[in-house]
């Protein structure tokens, strides 16, 4: 097994262990702690913390601690949240939700940066296209990562009222610390970029990237990703599953979502090099639009048991597109500003979650579905504009150490 794939697997199984403890907890928050809105408030606080940390922390921590150090530090926030759920109250869930939120953006930004660098480095050595390897590595990662939803929800369902042990989160921290190899951005160093960047420049790099008009269009992708995940984990589980079948079915329905999401993730990572990402984005959009229209028309009943699983499975088919292709797209399009790009990604995804959980308690279900339909439509239009720009300005393969800064600058201004 080559070194790159080994590191991808270590990172993937580390996240699997971490989110086995966290995934089941997240799915049950709005249903298990529904009294006085504690569950939804905890989720809103969590993503509010993530929103705040996305603005400043990821580039700063990655620059100072590296990807590996940032992942280890951020994972500790998840462990704290799992512990807090064992003594669930306003005084434990809200503070630990803030801790998790502050660590979530650096964690995911570091992970995405690590996979992007690993994919590009391996592609350069193997003589392959960087975007194909990045897509493949994200597919492998999300195959393993999304299966955490299966195990976490299975534990929550079989032992209802009990939450997955925080021990798996501790094991995740130990695994990353012991086996994940630190990685350097060789391409960036070979192009002569200074290793020491001023503190304030690093701190504000997330906002500086908005000079690139492509980012201004692509922010709708993570925004929609957050909205649709928030709808599934909060609204679908509560308003459809819990109200009709009972809370004991929430875990099983989410297992179907996670299993489908995991299998489709690795599939998309493989086929994207043949179909291109635009085809996969169309698949995701059509699947979600079909689900939303059907949910608007459907009147759920207890004897419609299979339908509840069909909807969650189809939602996973589409979500796998947003997870694998969005992250790979950001890594490829903003290759020279990966840390800031992924920080922006987490910022807008967190905003989507906050909005979804924020209006969860006072908007009707059909209104939320119309909002999702509208945002998805705008998202696909904006994405299509970026694809048009990218197709007119293809990134040509270049030899190691050869800079293509001029091409990047030209793309940023040609809109």
Tab-separated table of C-alpha atoms in Angstrom:
chain	number	residue	atom	x	y	z
A	1	UNK	CA	0.000	0.000	0.000
A	2	UNK	CA	1.464	3.360	-1.020
A	3	UNK	CA	2.027	6.060	1.587
A	4	UNK	CA	-0.656	8.442	0.276
A	5	UNK	CA	-3.442	5.861	0.407
A	6	UNK	CA	-2.308	4.754	3.855
A	7	UNK	CA	-2.617	8.317	5.169
A	8	UNK	CA	-6.046	8.713	3.588
A	9	UNK	CA	-7.207	5.525	5.304
A	10	UNK	CA	-5.783	6.586	8.674
A	11	UNK	CA	-7.584	9.946	8.452
A	12	UNK	CA	-10.791	8.239	7.304
A	13	UNK	CA	-10.870	5.680	10.113
A	14	UNK	CA	-9.968	8.375	12.638
A	15	UNK	CA	-13.021	10.370	11.539
A	16	UNK	CA	-15.085	7.168	11.551
A	17	UNK	CA	-14.272	6.576	15.216
A	18	UNK	CA	-14.879	10.211	16.134
A	19	UNK	CA	-18.226	10.529	14.366
A	20	UNK	CA	-19.502	7.136	15.487
A	21	UNK	CA	-19.812	8.798	18.889
A	22	UNK	CA	-21.053	12.128	17.526
A	23	UNK	CA	-23.282	11.134	14.576
A	24	UNK	CA	-25.959	9.347	16.588
A	25	UNK	CA	-26.048	12.198	19.073
A	26	UNK	CA	-26.618	14.789	16.349
A	27	UNK	CA	-29.487	12.826	14.778
A	28	UNK	CA	-31.308	12.567	18.108
A	29	UNK	CA	-30.739	16.090	19.446
A	30	UNK	CA	-33.981	17.631	18.181
A	31	UNK	CA	-36.058	14.601	19.219
A	32	UNK	CA	-34.363	13.385	22.413
A	33	UNK	CA	-33.951	16.845	23.975
A	34	UNK	CA	-37.115	18.459	22.641
A	35	UNK	CA	-38.199	19.873	26.006
A	36	UNK	CA	-37.959	23.683	25.917
A	37	UNK	CA	-36.066	23.354	22.619
A	38	UNK	CA	-32.784	22.242	24.217
A	39	UNK	CA	-31.807	19.939	21.343
A	40	UNK	CA	-32.405	22.442	18.541
A	41	UNK	CA	-30.786	25.208	20.613
A	42	UNK	CA	-27.706	23.054	21.172
A	43	UNK	CA	-27.437	22.376	17.430
A	44	UNK	CA	-27.926	26.066	16.611
A	45	UNK	CA	-25.252	27.015	19.155
A	46	UNK	CA	-22.910	24.395	17.737
A	47	UNK	CA	-23.169	25.723	14.207
A	48	UNK	CA	-23.068	29.288	15.452
A	49	UNK	CA	-19.697	28.499	17.033
A	50	UNK	CA	-18.620	26.880	13.796
A	51	UNK	CA	-19.728	29.984	11.902
A	52	UNK	CA	-17.589	32.193	14.127
A	53	UNK	CA	-14.513	29.965	14.040
A	54	UNK	CA	-14.721	29.627	10.244
A	55	UNK	CA	-13.997	33.335	9.876
A	56	UNK	CA	-10.612	33.287	11.557
A	57	UNK	CA	-9.352	30.019	13.050
A	58	UNK	CA	-8.764	27.463	10.235
A	59	UNK	CA	-6.002	29.243	8.249
A	60	UNK	CA	-4.361	30.402	11.487
A	61	UNK	CA	-4.318	26.985	13.161
A	62	UNK	CA	-3.265	25.123	10.020
A	63	UNK	CA	-0.446	27.614	9.480
A	64	UNK	CA	0.774	27.314	13.085
A	65	UNK	CA	0.036	23.659	13.923
A	66	UNK	CA	-0.113	22.005	10.508
A	67	UNK	CA	-2.987	19.838	9.313
A	68	UNK	CA	-2.244	16.992	11.724
A	69	UNK	CA	-1.946	19.193	14.812
A	70	UNK	CA	-5.137	21.056	13.923
A	71	UNK	CA	-7.066	17.798	13.472
A	72	UNK	CA	-5.920	16.458	16.865
A	73	UNK	CA	-6.753	19.668	18.745
A	74	UNK	CA	-10.159	20.043	17.072
A	75	UNK	CA	-11.161	16.441	17.766
A	76	UNK	CA	-10.971	17.143	21.498
A	77	UNK	CA	-14.024	19.431	21.163
A	78	UNK	CA	-16.070	16.525	19.810
A	79	UNK	CA	-15.002	14.320	22.709
A	80	UNK	CA	-16.128	17.043	25.143
A	81	UNK	CA	-19.544	17.253	23.447
A	82	UNK	CA	-20.018	13.473	23.714
A	83	UNK	CA	-19.224	13.622	27.426
A	84	UNK	CA	-21.644	16.527	27.865
A	85	UNK	CA	-24.494	14.419	26.475
A	86	UNK	CA	-24.081	11.914	29.285
A	87	UNK	CA	-25.107	14.674	31.701
A	88	UNK	CA	-27.496	16.493	29.384
A	89	UNK	CA	-28.677	19.880	30.632
A	90	UNK	CA	-28.500	23.512	29.563
A	91	UNK	CA	-25.302	23.845	31.600
A	92	UNK	CA	-23.506	20.977	29.852
A	93	UNK	CA	-24.857	20.873	26.287
A	94	UNK	CA	-24.564	24.565	25.463
A	95	UNK	CA	-20.902	25.050	26.591
A	96	UNK	CA	-19.774	21.795	24.955
A	97	UNK	CA	-21.703	22.728	21.797
A	98	UNK	CA	-19.701	25.964	21.650
A	99	UNK	CA	-16.457	24.019	22.112
A	100	UNK	CA	-17.375	21.608	19.345
A	101	UNK	CA	-18.412	24.436	17.044
A	102	UNK	CA	-15.131	26.261	17.523
A	103	UNK	CA	-13.235	23.082	16.663
A	104	UNK	CA	-15.423	21.890	13.792
A	105	UNK	CA	-14.338	24.411	11.158
A	106	UNK	CA	-10.570	23.916	11.741
A	107	UNK	CA	-11.085	20.140	11.831
A	108	UNK	CA	-12.824	19.951	8.463
A	109	UNK	CA	-10.645	22.602	6.845
A	110	UNK	CA	-7.506	20.732	7.921
A	111	UNK	CA	-8.910	17.407	6.752
A	112	UNK	CA	-9.898	18.770	3.326
A	113	UNK	CA	-6.546	20.530	2.949
A	114	UNK	CA	-4.729	17.320	3.900
A	115	UNK	CA	-6.628	15.217	1.343
A	116	UNK	CA	-6.175	17.812	-1.404
A	117	UNK	CA	-2.420	18.059	-0.864
A	118	UNK	CA	-2.128	14.268	-0.635
A	119	UNK	CA	-4.082	13.781	-3.866
A	120	UNK	CA	-2.120	16.377	-5.809
A	121	UNK	CA	1.212	15.087	-4.520
A	122	UNK	CA	0.399	11.501	-5.471
A	123	UNK	CA	-0.960	12.573	-8.874
A	124	UNK	CA	2.263	14.419	-9.646
A	125	UNK	CA	4.354	11.357	-8.807
A	126	UNK	CA	2.080	8.976	-10.717
A	127	UNK	CA	1.653	11.226	-13.759
A	128	UNK	CA	-2.127	11.540	-13.266
A	129	UNK	CA	-4.501	14.480	-13.178
A	130	UNK	CA	-4.620	16.084	-9.756
A	131	UNK	CA	-8.397	16.605	-9.746
A	132	UNK	CA	-8.996	12.908	-10.451
A	133	UNK	CA	-6.874	11.785	-7.509
A	134	UNK	CA	-8.419	14.406	-5.223
A	135	UNK	CA	-11.898	13.207	-6.212
A	136	UNK	CA	-10.901	9.596	-5.620
A	137	UNK	CA	-9.443	10.311	-2.192
A	138	UNK	CA	-12.516	12.284	-1.137
A	139	UNK	CA	-14.657	9.360	-2.338
A	140	UNK	CA	-12.683	6.910	-0.190
A	141	UNK	CA	-12.819	9.238	2.781
A	142	UNK	CA	-16.574	9.773	2.627
A	143	UNK	CA	-17.200	6.042	2.088
A	144	UNK	CA	-15.566	5.322	5.434
A	145	UNK	CA	-16.660	8.512	7.173
A	146	UNK	CA	-20.353	8.269	6.258
A	147	UNK	CA	-20.470	4.718	7.612
A	148	UNK	CA	-20.021	6.334	11.038
A	149	UNK	CA	-23.656	7.335	10.728
A	150	UNK	CA	-24.557	3.676	10.364
A	151	UNK	CA	-22.715	2.571	13.497
A	152	UNK	CA	-23.615	5.608	15.590
A	153	UNK	CA	-27.313	5.432	14.765
A	154	UNK	CA	-27.330	1.646	15.166
A	155	UNK	CA	-26.037	1.998	18.714
A	156	UNK	CA	-28.570	4.725	19.454
A	157	UNK	CA	-31.433	2.627	18.048
A	158	UNK	CA	-30.599	-0.751	19.576
A	159	UNK	CA	-29.941	0.753	22.986
A	160	UNK	CA	-32.457	3.591	22.783
A	161	UNK	CA	-31.955	6.318	25.315
A	162	UNK	CA	-28.254	5.495	25.470
A	163	UNK	CA	-25.700	7.422	23.446
A	164	UNK	CA	-22.573	6.036	21.755
A	165	UNK	CA	-19.584	5.945	24.077
A	166	UNK	CA	-17.135	8.835	24.053
A	167	UNK	CA	-14.386	6.176	24.114
A	168	UNK	CA	-14.398	5.953	20.330
A	169	UNK	CA	-13.657	9.684	20.180
A	170	UNK	CA	-10.612	9.228	22.403
A	171	UNK	CA	-9.442	6.360	20.191
A	172	UNK	CA	-9.786	8.649	17.162
A	173	UNK	CA	-7.477	11.237	18.741
A	174	UNK	CA	-4.920	8.562	19.617
A	175	UNK	CA	-5.047	7.015	16.125
A	176	UNK	CA	-4.443	10.336	14.365
A	177	UNK	CA	-1.654	11.247	16.780
A	178	UNK	CA	0.115	7.902	16.359
A	179	UNK	CA	-0.339	6.986	12.702
A	180	UNK	CA	-1.186	10.024	10.545
A	181	UNK	CA	1.952	11.389	8.924
A	182	UNK	CA	2.419	15.172	8.755
A	183	UNK	CA	2.311	16.548	5.233
A	184	UNK	CA	3.929	19.512	3.517
A	185	UNK	CA	2.503	21.469	0.602
A	186	UNK	CA	5.454	20.727	-1.683
A	187	UNK	CA	3.973	22.602	-4.645
A	188	UNK	CA	3.534	25.785	-2.631
A	189	UNK	CA	7.086	25.580	-1.288
A	190	UNK	CA	8.493	24.834	-4.741
A	191	UNK	CA	6.863	27.988	-6.096
A	192	UNK	CA	8.832	30.041	-3.604
A	193	UNK	CA	6.024	31.072	-1.268
A	194	UNK	CA	7.329	32.413	1.996
A	195	UNK	CA	7.058	29.965	4.854
A	196	UNK	CA	6.475	32.703	7.418
A	197	UNK	CA	3.310	34.700	6.778
A	198	UNK	CA	2.355	37.708	8.940
A	199	UNK	CA	-0.162	36.866	11.673
A	200	UNK	CA	-2.811	39.350	10.556
A	201	UNK	CA	-2.496	38.289	6.931
A	202	UNK	CA	-3.155	34.675	7.902
A	203	UNK	CA	-6.000	35.665	10.222
A	204	UNK	CA	-7.798	37.626	7.504
A	205	UNK	CA	-6.990	35.312	4.588
A	206	UNK	CA	-10.527	33.866	4.699
A	207	UNK	CA	-11.978	37.266	3.773
A	208	UNK	CA	-9.260	38.206	1.286
A	209	UNK	CA	-10.312	35.292	-0.925
A	210	UNK	CA	-13.582	37.085	-1.744
A	211	UNK	CA	-11.606	39.084	-4.296
A	212	UNK	CA	-11.972	35.956	-6.428
A	213	UNK	CA	-15.375	36.208	-8.080
A	214	UNK	CA	-15.539	32.434	-8.443
A	215	UNK	CA	-15.752	32.114	-4.671
A	216	UNK	CA	-18.582	34.640	-4.525
A	217	UNK	CA	-20.581	32.347	-6.810
A	218	UNK	CA	-19.547	29.055	-5.223
A	219	UNK	CA	-20.516	30.020	-1.663
A	220	UNK	CA	-24.066	28.919	-2.494
A	221	UNK	CA	-22.883	25.286	-2.711
A	222	UNK	CA	-21.890	24.970	0.962
A	223	UNK	CA	-24.842	27.161	2.010
A	224	UNK	CA	-27.248	24.736	0.357
A	225	UNK	CA	-25.308	21.778	1.740
A	226	UNK	CA	-25.857	23.073	5.268
A	227	UNK	CA	-29.537	23.824	4.652
A	228	UNK	CA	-30.327	20.388	3.256
A	229	UNK	CA	-28.393	18.529	5.969
A	230	UNK	CA	-30.100	20.643	8.616
A	231	UNK	CA	-33.495	19.829	7.118
A	232	UNK	CA	-32.801	16.107	7.186
A	233	UNK	CA	-31.316	15.886	10.682
A	234	UNK	CA	-33.807	18.268	12.297
A	235	UNK	CA	-37.021	18.496	10.292
A	236	UNK	CA	-37.320	15.133	8.548
A	237	UNK	CA	-36.412	13.161	11.668
A	238	UNK	CA	-38.848	15.131	13.824
A	239	UNK	CA	-41.786	16.195	11.637
A	240	UNK	CA	-41.966	13.069	9.498
A	241	UNK	CA	-40.341	10.121	11.270
A	242	UNK	CA	-40.892	10.886	14.960
A	243	UNK	CA	-44.424	12.259	14.531
A	244	UNK	CA	-45.586	9.284	12.454
A	245	UNK	CA	-43.499	6.267	13.460
A	246	UNK	CA	-42.051	7.295	16.798
A	247	UNK	CA	-38.582	8.335	17.896
A	248	UNK	CA	-37.370	4.715	17.994
A	249	UNK	CA	-37.295	4.702	14.167
A	250	UNK	CA	-35.120	7.807	13.765
A	251	UNK	CA	-31.854	5.905	14.053
A	252	UNK	CA	-32.873	3.255	11.518
A	253	UNK	CA	-33.997	5.856	8.969
A	254	UNK	CA	-30.690	7.707	9.385
A	255	UNK	CA	-28.786	4.432	8.968
A	256	UNK	CA	-30.372	4.096	5.528
A	257	UNK	CA	-29.274	7.652	4.685
A	258	UNK	CA	-25.698	7.097	5.886
A	259	UNK	CA	-25.283	3.736	4.145
A	260	UNK	CA	-26.507	5.101	0.811
A	261	UNK	CA	-24.393	8.226	1.220
A	262	UNK	CA	-21.273	6.153	1.946
A	263	UNK	CA	-21.670	3.813	-1.025
A	264	UNK	CA	-22.453	6.628	-3.457
A	265	UNK	CA	-19.480	8.665	-2.205
A	266	UNK	CA	-16.899	6.088	-3.287
A	267	UNK	CA	-18.827	5.512	-6.527
A	268	UNK	CA	-18.790	9.205	-7.422
A	269	UNK	CA	-15.092	9.438	-6.541
A	270	UNK	CA	-14.393	6.774	-9.163
A	271	UNK	CA	-16.778	7.743	-11.955
A	272	UNK	CA	-16.169	11.499	-11.851
A	273	UNK	CA	-13.033	11.104	-13.967
A	274	UNK	CA	-15.221	9.655	-16.752
A	275	UNK	CA	-18.437	11.667	-16.392
A	276	UNK	CA	-17.053	14.979	-15.142
A	277	UNK	CA	-18.410	16.722	-12.056
A	278	UNK	CA	-21.181	18.614	-13.881
A	279	UNK	CA	-23.079	15.368	-14.575
A	280	UNK	CA	-22.892	14.399	-10.909
A	281	UNK	CA	-24.113	17.825	-9.818
A	282	UNK	CA	-27.101	17.464	-12.126
A	283	UNK	CA	-27.812	14.042	-10.634
A	284	UNK	CA	-27.736	15.467	-7.117
A	285	UNK	CA	-29.948	18.417	-8.027
A	286	UNK	CA	-32.571	16.325	-9.848
A	287	UNK	CA	-32.690	13.794	-6.989
A	288	UNK	CA	-33.187	16.451	-4.338
A	289	UNK	CA	-35.799	18.363	-6.352
A	290	UNK	CA	-37.734	15.125	-6.867
A	291	UNK	CA	-37.602	14.353	-3.139
A	292	UNK	CA	-38.761	17.847	-2.169
A	293	UNK	CA	-41.716	17.824	-4.551
A	294	UNK	CA	-42.703	14.352	-3.325
A	295	UNK	CA	-42.458	15.463	0.332
A	296	UNK	CA	-44.735	18.424	-0.434
A	297	UNK	CA	-47.343	16.085	-1.877
A	298	UNK	CA	-46.961	13.172	0.553
A	299	UNK	CA	-49.175	12.682	3.603
A	300	UNK	CA	-47.171	10.274	5.800
A	301	UNK	CA	-48.899	7.399	7.555
A	302	UNK	CA	-47.576	4.615	9.776
A	303	UNK	CA	-48.311	1.977	7.114
A	304	UNK	CA	-45.964	3.811	4.695
A	305	UNK	CA	-42.943	2.400	6.517
A	306	UNK	CA	-40.842	1.684	3.399
A	307	UNK	CA	-41.390	5.196	2.037
A	308	UNK	CA	-39.608	6.758	5.021
A	309	UNK	CA	-36.501	4.740	4.138
A	310	UNK	CA	-36.795	5.480	0.411
A	311	UNK	CA	-36.713	9.222	1.083
A	312	UNK	CA	-33.696	9.005	3.396
A	313	UNK	CA	-31.892	6.731	0.916
A	314	UNK	CA	-32.501	9.101	-2.006
A	315	UNK	CA	-31.434	12.015	0.168
A	316	UNK	CA	-28.151	10.150	0.723
A	317	UNK	CA	-27.707	9.642	-3.035
A	318	UNK	CA	-27.826	13.411	-3.533
A	319	UNK	CA	-25.906	14.343	-0.374
A	320	UNK	CA	-22.973	12.196	-1.531
A	321	UNK	CA	-22.671	14.532	-4.532
A	322	UNK	CA	-22.525	17.646	-2.367
A	323	UNK	CA	-20.015	16.131	0.057
A	324	UNK	CA	-17.536	14.647	-2.414
A	325	UNK	CA	-17.806	17.064	-5.312
A	326	UNK	CA	-18.059	20.292	-3.305
A	327	UNK	CA	-14.907	19.566	-1.322
A	328	UNK	CA	-12.989	18.364	-4.366
A	329	UNK	CA	-14.164	21.397	-6.378
A	330	UNK	CA	-12.943	23.851	-3.742
A	331	UNK	CA	-9.604	22.034	-3.521
A	332	UNK	CA	-9.078	22.109	-7.291
A	333	UNK	CA	-10.389	25.604	-8.108
A	334	UNK	CA	-8.637	27.295	-5.183
A	335	UNK	CA	-5.522	25.137	-5.159
A	336	UNK	CA	-3.223	27.993	-4.125
A	337	UNK	CA	-5.484	29.149	-1.264
A	338	UNK	CA	-6.756	25.842	0.063
A	339	UNK	CA	-6.861	26.733	3.745
A	340	UNK	CA	-8.805	29.960	3.196
A	341	UNK	CA	-11.090	28.293	0.630
A	342	UNK	CA	-12.060	25.444	2.949
A	343	UNK	CA	-12.524	27.912	5.804
A	344	UNK	CA	-15.010	29.789	3.617
A	345	UNK	CA	-16.663	26.495	2.731
A	346	UNK	CA	-17.204	25.670	6.413
A	347	UNK	CA	-18.347	29.242	7.085
A	348	UNK	CA	-21.180	29.089	4.575
A	349	UNK	CA	-22.087	25.491	5.365
A	350	UNK	CA	-22.324	26.423	9.046
A	351	UNK	CA	-24.511	29.396	8.090
A	352	UNK	CA	-26.796	26.988	6.240
A	353	UNK	CA	-27.082	24.802	9.342
A	354	UNK	CA	-27.742	27.820	11.584
A	355	UNK	CA	-30.496	29.076	9.282
A	356	UNK	CA	-32.065	25.596	9.051
A	357	UNK	CA	-32.085	25.093	12.813
A	358	UNK	CA	-32.954	28.738	13.465
A	359	UNK	CA	-36.229	28.722	11.533
A	360	UNK	CA	-36.977	25.113	12.493
A	361	UNK	CA	-39.340	26.029	15.322
A	362	UNK	CA	-41.502	28.691	13.651
A	363	UNK	CA	-41.778	27.883	9.933
A	364	UNK	CA	-44.044	25.190	8.501
A	365	UNK	CA	-42.505	22.195	6.766
A	366	UNK	CA	-43.789	23.138	3.319
A	367	UNK	CA	-42.257	26.628	3.628
A	368	UNK	CA	-38.866	25.076	4.448
A	369	UNK	CA	-39.117	22.831	1.394
A	370	UNK	CA	-39.893	25.817	-0.840
A	371	UNK	CA	-36.851	27.600	0.599
A	372	UNK	CA	-34.671	24.591	-0.217
A	373	UNK	CA	-36.030	24.478	-3.762
A	374	UNK	CA	-35.300	28.169	-4.283
A	375	UNK	CA	-31.775	28.030	-2.884
A	376	UNK	CA	-30.956	24.886	-4.879
A	377	UNK	CA	-32.090	26.569	-8.097
A	378	UNK	CA	-29.881	29.621	-7.464
A	379	UNK	CA	-26.998	27.353	-6.467
A	380	UNK	CA	-27.063	25.422	-9.726
A	381	UNK	CA	-27.190	28.622	-11.783
A	382	UNK	CA	-24.165	30.038	-9.931
A	383	UNK	CA	-22.287	26.748	-10.230
A	384	UNK	CA	-23.016	26.650	-13.962
A	385	UNK	CA	-21.454	30.106	-14.395
A	386	UNK	CA	-18.269	28.950	-12.670
A	387	UNK	CA	-18.099	25.853	-14.876
A	388	UNK	CA	-18.389	28.074	-17.957
A	389	UNK	CA	-15.468	30.191	-16.750
A	390	UNK	CA	-13.398	27.115	-15.907
A	391	UNK	CA	-14.070	25.536	-19.302
A	392	UNK	CA	-12.825	28.671	-21.085
A	393	UNK	CA	-9.723	28.810	-18.908
A	394	UNK	CA	-8.609	25.192	-18.427
A	395	UNK	CA	-5.730	24.571	-16.052
A	396	UNK	CA	-2.983	22.983	-18.082
A	397	UNK	CA	-0.684	20.367	-16.571
A	398	UNK	CA	2.593	21.937	-15.506
A	399	UNK	CA	5.923	20.631	-14.464
A	400	UNK	CA	6.841	20.498	-10.759
A	401	UNK	CA	7.904	23.929	-9.575
A	402	UNK	CA	6.422	25.801	-12.547
A	403	UNK	CA	4.099	28.528	-11.336
A	404	UNK	CA	0.795	29.324	-12.973
A	405	UNK	CA	-0.054	32.384	-10.922
A	406	UNK	CA	-0.844	34.456	-14.015
A	407	UNK	CA	-3.523	31.978	-15.121
A	408	UNK	CA	-5.158	32.080	-11.698
A	409	UNK	CA	-5.223	35.877	-11.644
A	410	UNK	CA	-6.718	35.944	-15.134
A	411	UNK	CA	-9.535	33.626	-14.048
A	412	UNK	CA	-10.327	35.767	-11.037
A	413	UNK	CA	-10.890	38.873	-13.159
A	414	UNK	CA	-12.586	37.390	-16.235
A	415	UNK	CA	-16.105	37.477	-14.865
